[in-house]
Amino acid sequence: MDFNLSEEQEALQDMARDFLSERWPRERVREQLDARPALVDDDVWQEIVEMGWLGVAASEEAGGIGGDIMTAAVLCREAGRGVLPGPFQSSLVAAIALERSGDKELVSGLLSELIEGKTRVSVAIDESAGLYGGASVAAHASESSSGWLLSGSKFLVPDANEADVLLVAAQTPDGPGLVRVSTEAEGVTINRMDRMDGQSCAEVVFENAPVEGSALVGGKDRGASLLHDVYDIATVLLAADLLGSAEASLELTRLYAIEREQFGKPIGSFQAVSHRLANTLVDVEIGISLLYGACLALDEGRDNAGPLVSGAKAWLSDAAVDAAETALQIHGGVGFTWEYDVHLHMRRSRCNAALQGDADHHRDRVAAYMSEDWVPQIKS
Amino acid sequence: MDLEFSAEDEEYRQRLRAWLKENVGGGGDSPNAVMKQAEEDPEAAKDPLAGARAWPRRLHDAGYVGLAWPKEYGGQDASFTQQVICGEEMAKVRTPPLINTIGLSIIGPTLVQHGTEEQKKRFLPRILRADDLWCQGFSEPEAGSDLASLRCRAELDGDEFVVNGQKVWTSLAFLSDWMFLLVRTDPDAPKREGISYLLLDMKSPGIEVRPLRNAAGGQHFSEVFFDNVRIPKKNLVGELNKGWSIARSSLDHERSGLSGVVALEETLGRLFRMAGKVDRGQQKSVEDQSARRALAQHWIAIEGLRHLGYRTLSDQIAGKPPGAGSSVGKLFASELRQEMTRTAMDLQGPFAPIAKRSPHVVDRGRWHAAYFDALAHSIGGGTSEIMRNVIAEKVLGLPRAQED
Ligand SMILES: Cc1cc2nc3c(=O)[nH]c(=O)nc-3n(C[C@H](O)[C@H](O)[C@H](O)COP(=O)(O)OP(=O)(O)OC[C@H]3O[C@@H](n4cnc5c(N)ncnc54)[C@H](O)[C@@H]3O)c2cc1C
C-alpha cells in the first residue's frame, strides 16, 4: 500500500514547477491572450523537448523515459498550474496513443519524431454534437477503390493549426478507432477556432479525405480498444490540468487572504472567506485522490478505470471552476483586473471543464456504469 | 504507487473473513444468537446489557478489538493496515454496533497514550471486554464548540476531587459505568490552562442523569448533574490543569475513515435499489436523469473519500504525520452523508412523508432514521463549521477567526 507519488515523480513535479515558474512567466500568458493563438515560445518548447517531457510515457526504444499515466499526469498538473499552452498536452496524448499502437514502425518512426520535436501530432476526438470518445463519434471512413475516404468534422481539436499529423477518432470499415491523417492531405480543411484562454484549436472538416487502410492506428485488432483507452487517458490528463488550475487558484487566494487587510484584520480571518477556502481545499484534496485513483486504475488496466476517470473529470471540472470563481470573489476589485492572474486560471479551467465531456456527461457515464456493472454493497 | 496489501495482510484479511463468516449472520452462532443466549442466561438476568456485551466479548476473544493497543493491556499491537482491513471487513458484513464504542475509540486510546500504568491496567482490559461502558462528559450548556470555556468545577479536598456542575448531550450516559470528563480546576488561570481530565465512576453518590429525547424521537443523550461528587485523585489523567491538550488528543482519536467509506457505499447501494422501485411519473426514479446524476455524484464522492483514505493510510505507514486527512475526511464524510440522505428523501417522491410502521412506507422507514442520523453527524464530535475553522487555520494557515 503506497498511494502517493514516488520519489521520482515528486522530483519531476518539483522540477517542472520550477522550470515553468522561471521560463514561462504569466506575463507571456497575458501577452498571448492579446496575440493569439497562445503557443509555447520556440525556445521554451525546445527545452521542453530536450527535457523529454513529450516522451514521459513512451518506451525507451522510442526515445521516451518509460513513465506511466500517473507520471504523465504529474506534468499535466504542472502545466495547468503554470498555465502552459499547447502543443504540450496534445503532443503528450498523441505520443501515448502511438506508443500503445503496438506498431513498431509507428513507434520508431512517427513517435520518435514527435518526441524529438520534429513532427507535431495531435488527437482529434470531440465533435460539435457533444459526442465524445469511444464508439459514439460520427466521423467515418468508408471503403473506396484506392483505400478509405474520411468524412465528418471534428471540433475544438487542440493545436490542429500547428500539427503535421492528426489522429482522428472515426468509425472505419475495421471498426471504431484513430485514423492517421496528414493535415496537408486533400479534403482536409482546418478552420481556426478561438479558445477563451487563447489556446490554439480548430474545427477540422474532412470531405472524402483519402487515407490508406493501414492508417487505422493499432490496426483492426487494437483499433477500437486503443481509441477507448486514448479517450480515457486524454480525459484523465485534462483532469490533471484542471487540478493544477484549482490548486493555483487556491494558492493565490490563500496568500491574498493572509496579506490583504480590511477592518483592521486580514480578510482570511473572516469566516465567510476562510470557510469558502476551506471548502475549496476539501474539493482539491478529494480531486487529488480521485485523480490518483483514476491514473492508477488506468496504469493497472483495471475494469473500473472508466468510471474513475469520469469521476475525476466530473469532480475536477466543477472544482477548478469553483476555485477560480472563489478566487475572483475573494480578491475583490483587483481580482477583476487584467494584471492579476485570477482570470488566467478561470479561463483555462472554464475551457477544460467543457472539453472531452463536461461534468454532466461524465456523471452520465458513471450512472451508466452503476446501472450495468456496479454491484451495490448491500447485505440484506 | 500501488494499492496492494502485503501477503501477510491478505492472509490476515482471509482469516478475518472466515471468522466473520462463521460468526456473523449465519447459523446459531451469529452475534444475534450469542446476544440472545446471553440474555436468556439466568446468571445474566442481573445485567440487562448482557446481550449487548456478548458480541464485543466474542470479538475480543478472537482478537478483533483494541487492534492498535499494546498487547500487555489486552490489545493486539496490530499494524495500520490490519486496523484498516478489520474496519473494512466488519463494515462489509455489517457487524452489529459495539456497545463499547466510546471506550474503544476515544478513552481507550487516550489512556494508552496518557494514562498511568495503574489506570491502563485497571481500565483497558475492561473496556475491551465491555465490562465497563464509558460516556464522554465534555459538552456543557455554555460550552459546546467553545469547549475550553467549560465551567464544571472540581476542587481538591485531600485525596479527592469534589465535582459540582453540569454536562449535557452526554451520549449513553444512562447506560454507562464510567465517564471521562473535563473539569475546571483553576478558575483563575487562562481558560485552556485550568482544565483537568478526570475519570468518574457513575455509581458515585451525587450524580443525576436525566435522559433527553432527541429530534428523531429516541433516547440517546442525557443531561448529567454533579452535586459534590467525589473522585479519587488517582483518577486524574495526566497532570493537574493540563487536561486541555489531552482532550484535544481525545478528539483526534477517530476511527479510520475507510470503514466509514464501506458504510457509505452500502447506503448508496440501498439508495440505488430504492430508486429502482419508486415511480417518478412514467418511469422509475432511477431512470430520471437528475436522479441518475445525483447518484453518480455520490458514487464519485465516495470514491474520492476512499482514495483520500488510502493516501492517509499510506502516510501513516510511511510514518508521516496525519496531515489534512482527518479534518478533511470528517467534514467531507458528514456532509456527504447528509447529501445522500437528502437524495434519499427526495427520490421517495410522494412516499417521502410516510412515517415508519405505516403500510406504504418505503424500505420500512429506514431513510427517515438515516436522514436524522446524518443531520447529527455534522454537530457531534465538532461541528462542520469548527472543522472548517480547523482546516482554515491548520491546513491553509489563515489567521485565526477569534481572539482568545
Ligand atoms: C447526537 C449527538 C451526540 C453528542 N454526544 C456527545 C457526548 O457524548 N459527549 C459530549 O461531550 N458532547 C456530545 N455532543 C455535543 C456536541 O459535541 C456539541 O453539540 C457540539 O460540539 C456543538 O456544541 P453546541 O451544541 O453547544 O453548539 P454551539 O457551539 O452553540 O454551536 C451552534 C452553532 O454555531 C456554530 N458555531 C459555534 N462556534 C462557531 C465558530 N467559532 N465559528 C463558526 N460557527 C460556530 C456551530 O457550528 C453551530 O452551527 C453530542 C451532540 C450530538 C448532536
PDB file of C-alpha atoms and ligand atoms in Angstrom, chain A residues 271 275, chain B residues 102 136-141 143-146 168-171 220-221 376 379-383 385-386 389 402, ligand 1:
ATOM      1  CA  GLN A 271     -15.274  33.098   8.115  1.00  0.00           C
ATOM      2  CA  HIS A 275     -14.821  28.760   5.104  1.00  0.00           C
TER       3      HIS A 275
ATOM      4  CA  ILE B 102     -16.855   5.282  23.092  1.00  0.00           C
ATOM      5  CA  GLN B 136     -17.909  11.380  27.323  1.00  0.00           C
ATOM      6  CA  GLY B 137     -18.572  14.357  29.595  1.00  0.00           C
ATOM      7  CA  PHE B 138     -17.151  17.251  27.617  1.00  0.00           C
ATOM      8  CA  SER B 139     -20.035  19.482  26.422  1.00  0.00           C
ATOM      9  CA  GLU B 140     -21.891  21.772  28.773  1.00  0.00           C
ATOM     10  CA  PRO B 141     -24.838  24.113  28.256  1.00  0.00           C
ATOM     11  CA  ALA B 143     -19.556  25.197  26.363  1.00  0.00           C
ATOM     12  CA  GLY B 144     -20.068  23.430  23.065  1.00  0.00           C
ATOM     13  CA  SER B 145     -17.892  24.471  20.182  1.00  0.00           C
ATOM     14  CA  ASP B 146     -16.082  26.721  22.618  1.00  0.00           C
ATOM     15  CA  VAL B 168     -25.062  17.884  28.536  1.00  0.00           C
ATOM     16  CA  TRP B 169     -25.563  15.871  25.321  1.00  0.00           C
ATOM     17  CA  THR B 170     -23.757  13.012  27.045  1.00  0.00           C
ATOM     18  CA  SER B 171     -24.355  10.045  24.749  1.00  0.00           C
ATOM     19  CA  HIS B 220     -29.509   8.681  23.127  1.00  0.00           C
ATOM     20  CA  PHE B 221     -28.073  11.570  25.093  1.00  0.00           C
ATOM     21  CA  ALA B 376     -26.453  14.839  13.846  1.00  0.00           C
ATOM     22  CA  ILE B 379     -22.794  18.539  15.001  1.00  0.00           C
ATOM     23  CA  GLY B 380     -21.380  15.805  17.239  1.00  0.00           C
ATOM     24  CA  GLY B 381     -17.602  15.465  17.557  1.00  0.00           C
ATOM     25  CA  GLY B 382     -17.017  19.038  16.359  1.00  0.00           C
ATOM     26  CA  THR B 383     -19.433  20.829  14.043  1.00  0.00           C
ATOM     27  CA  GLU B 385     -18.137  24.960  10.942  1.00  0.00           C
ATOM     28  CA  ILE B 386     -15.489  24.123  13.518  1.00  0.00           C
ATOM     29  CA  ASN B 389     -12.085  26.685  11.096  1.00  0.00           C
ATOM     30  CA  GLN B 402     -11.484  34.839  17.037  1.00  0.00           C
TER      31      GLN B 402
HETATM   32  C1  LIG C   1     -26.047  13.221  18.605  1.00  0.00           C
HETATM   33  C2  LIG C   1     -25.085  13.977  19.439  1.00  0.00           C
HETATM   34  C3  LIG C   1     -24.321  13.309  20.378  1.00  0.00           C
HETATM   35  C4  LIG C   1     -23.428  14.002  21.187  1.00  0.00           C
HETATM   36  N1  LIG C   1     -22.719  13.307  22.124  1.00  0.00           N
HETATM   37  C5  LIG C   1     -21.890  13.968  22.966  1.00  0.00           C
HETATM   38  C6  LIG C   1     -21.191  13.286  24.015  1.00  0.00           C
HETATM   39  O1  LIG C   1     -21.320  12.068  24.174  1.00  0.00           O
HETATM   40  N2  LIG C   1     -20.401  13.976  24.857  1.00  0.00           N
HETATM   41  C7  LIG C   1     -20.220  15.319  24.697  1.00  0.00           C
HETATM   42  O2  LIG C   1     -19.467  15.889  25.458  1.00  0.00           O
HETATM   43  N3  LIG C   1     -20.865  16.021  23.730  1.00  0.00           N
HETATM   44  C8  LIG C   1     -21.699  15.375  22.859  1.00  0.00           C
HETATM   45  N4  LIG C   1     -22.373  16.068  21.878  1.00  0.00           N
HETATM   46  C9  LIG C   1     -22.269  17.523  21.859  1.00  0.00           C
HETATM   47  C10 LIG C   1     -21.500  18.093  20.685  1.00  0.00           C
HETATM   48  O3  LIG C   1     -20.136  17.872  20.807  1.00  0.00           O
HETATM   49  C11 LIG C   1     -21.849  19.590  20.645  1.00  0.00           C
HETATM   50  O4  LIG C   1     -23.217  19.685  20.338  1.00  0.00           O
HETATM   51  C12 LIG C   1     -21.047  20.324  19.620  1.00  0.00           C
HETATM   52  O5  LIG C   1     -19.706  20.427  19.996  1.00  0.00           O
HETATM   53  C13 LIG C   1     -21.618  21.732  19.375  1.00  0.00           C
HETATM   54  O6  LIG C   1     -21.816  22.434  20.553  1.00  0.00           O
HETATM   55  P1  LIG C   1     -23.222  23.144  20.852  1.00  0.00           P
HETATM   56  O7  LIG C   1     -24.271  22.138  20.709  1.00  0.00           O
HETATM   57  O8  LIG C   1     -23.096  23.859  22.132  1.00  0.00           O
HETATM   58  O9  LIG C   1     -23.415  24.184  19.694  1.00  0.00           O
HETATM   59  P2  LIG C   1     -22.750  25.625  19.592  1.00  0.00           P
HETATM   60  O10 LIG C   1     -21.295  25.544  19.867  1.00  0.00           O
HETATM   61  O11 LIG C   1     -23.540  26.600  20.375  1.00  0.00           O
HETATM   62  O12 LIG C   1     -22.933  25.902  18.055  1.00  0.00           O
HETATM   63  C14 LIG C   1     -24.163  26.394  17.490  1.00  0.00           C
HETATM   64  C15 LIG C   1     -23.863  26.726  16.030  1.00  0.00           C
HETATM   65  O13 LIG C   1     -22.884  27.771  15.980  1.00  0.00           O
HETATM   66  C16 LIG C   1     -21.786  27.360  15.190  1.00  0.00           C
HETATM   67  N5  LIG C   1     -20.558  27.908  15.772  1.00  0.00           N
HETATM   68  C17 LIG C   1     -20.129  27.875  17.037  1.00  0.00           C
HETATM   69  N6  LIG C   1     -18.905  28.416  17.173  1.00  0.00           N
HETATM   70  C18 LIG C   1     -18.531  28.776  15.936  1.00  0.00           C
HETATM   71  C19 LIG C   1     -17.355  29.379  15.395  1.00  0.00           C
HETATM   72  N7  LIG C   1     -16.288  29.673  16.155  1.00  0.00           N
HETATM   73  N8  LIG C   1     -17.322  29.582  14.070  1.00  0.00           N
HETATM   74  C20 LIG C   1     -18.386  29.268  13.269  1.00  0.00           C
HETATM   75  N9  LIG C   1     -19.506  28.722  13.728  1.00  0.00           N
HETATM   76  C21 LIG C   1     -19.572  28.461  15.034  1.00  0.00           C
HETATM   77  C22 LIG C   1     -21.793  25.856  15.284  1.00  0.00           C
HETATM   78  O14 LIG C   1     -21.110  25.283  14.177  1.00  0.00           O
HETATM   79  C23 LIG C   1     -23.262  25.554  15.266  1.00  0.00           C
HETATM   80  O15 LIG C   1     -23.739  25.539  13.966  1.00  0.00           O
HETATM   81  C24 LIG C   1     -23.288  15.403  21.042  1.00  0.00           C
HETATM   82  C25 LIG C   1     -24.056  16.073  20.095  1.00  0.00           C
HETATM   83  C26 LIG C   1     -24.939  15.386  19.301  1.00  0.00           C
HETATM   84  C27 LIG C   1     -25.754  16.134  18.303  1.00  0.00           C
END
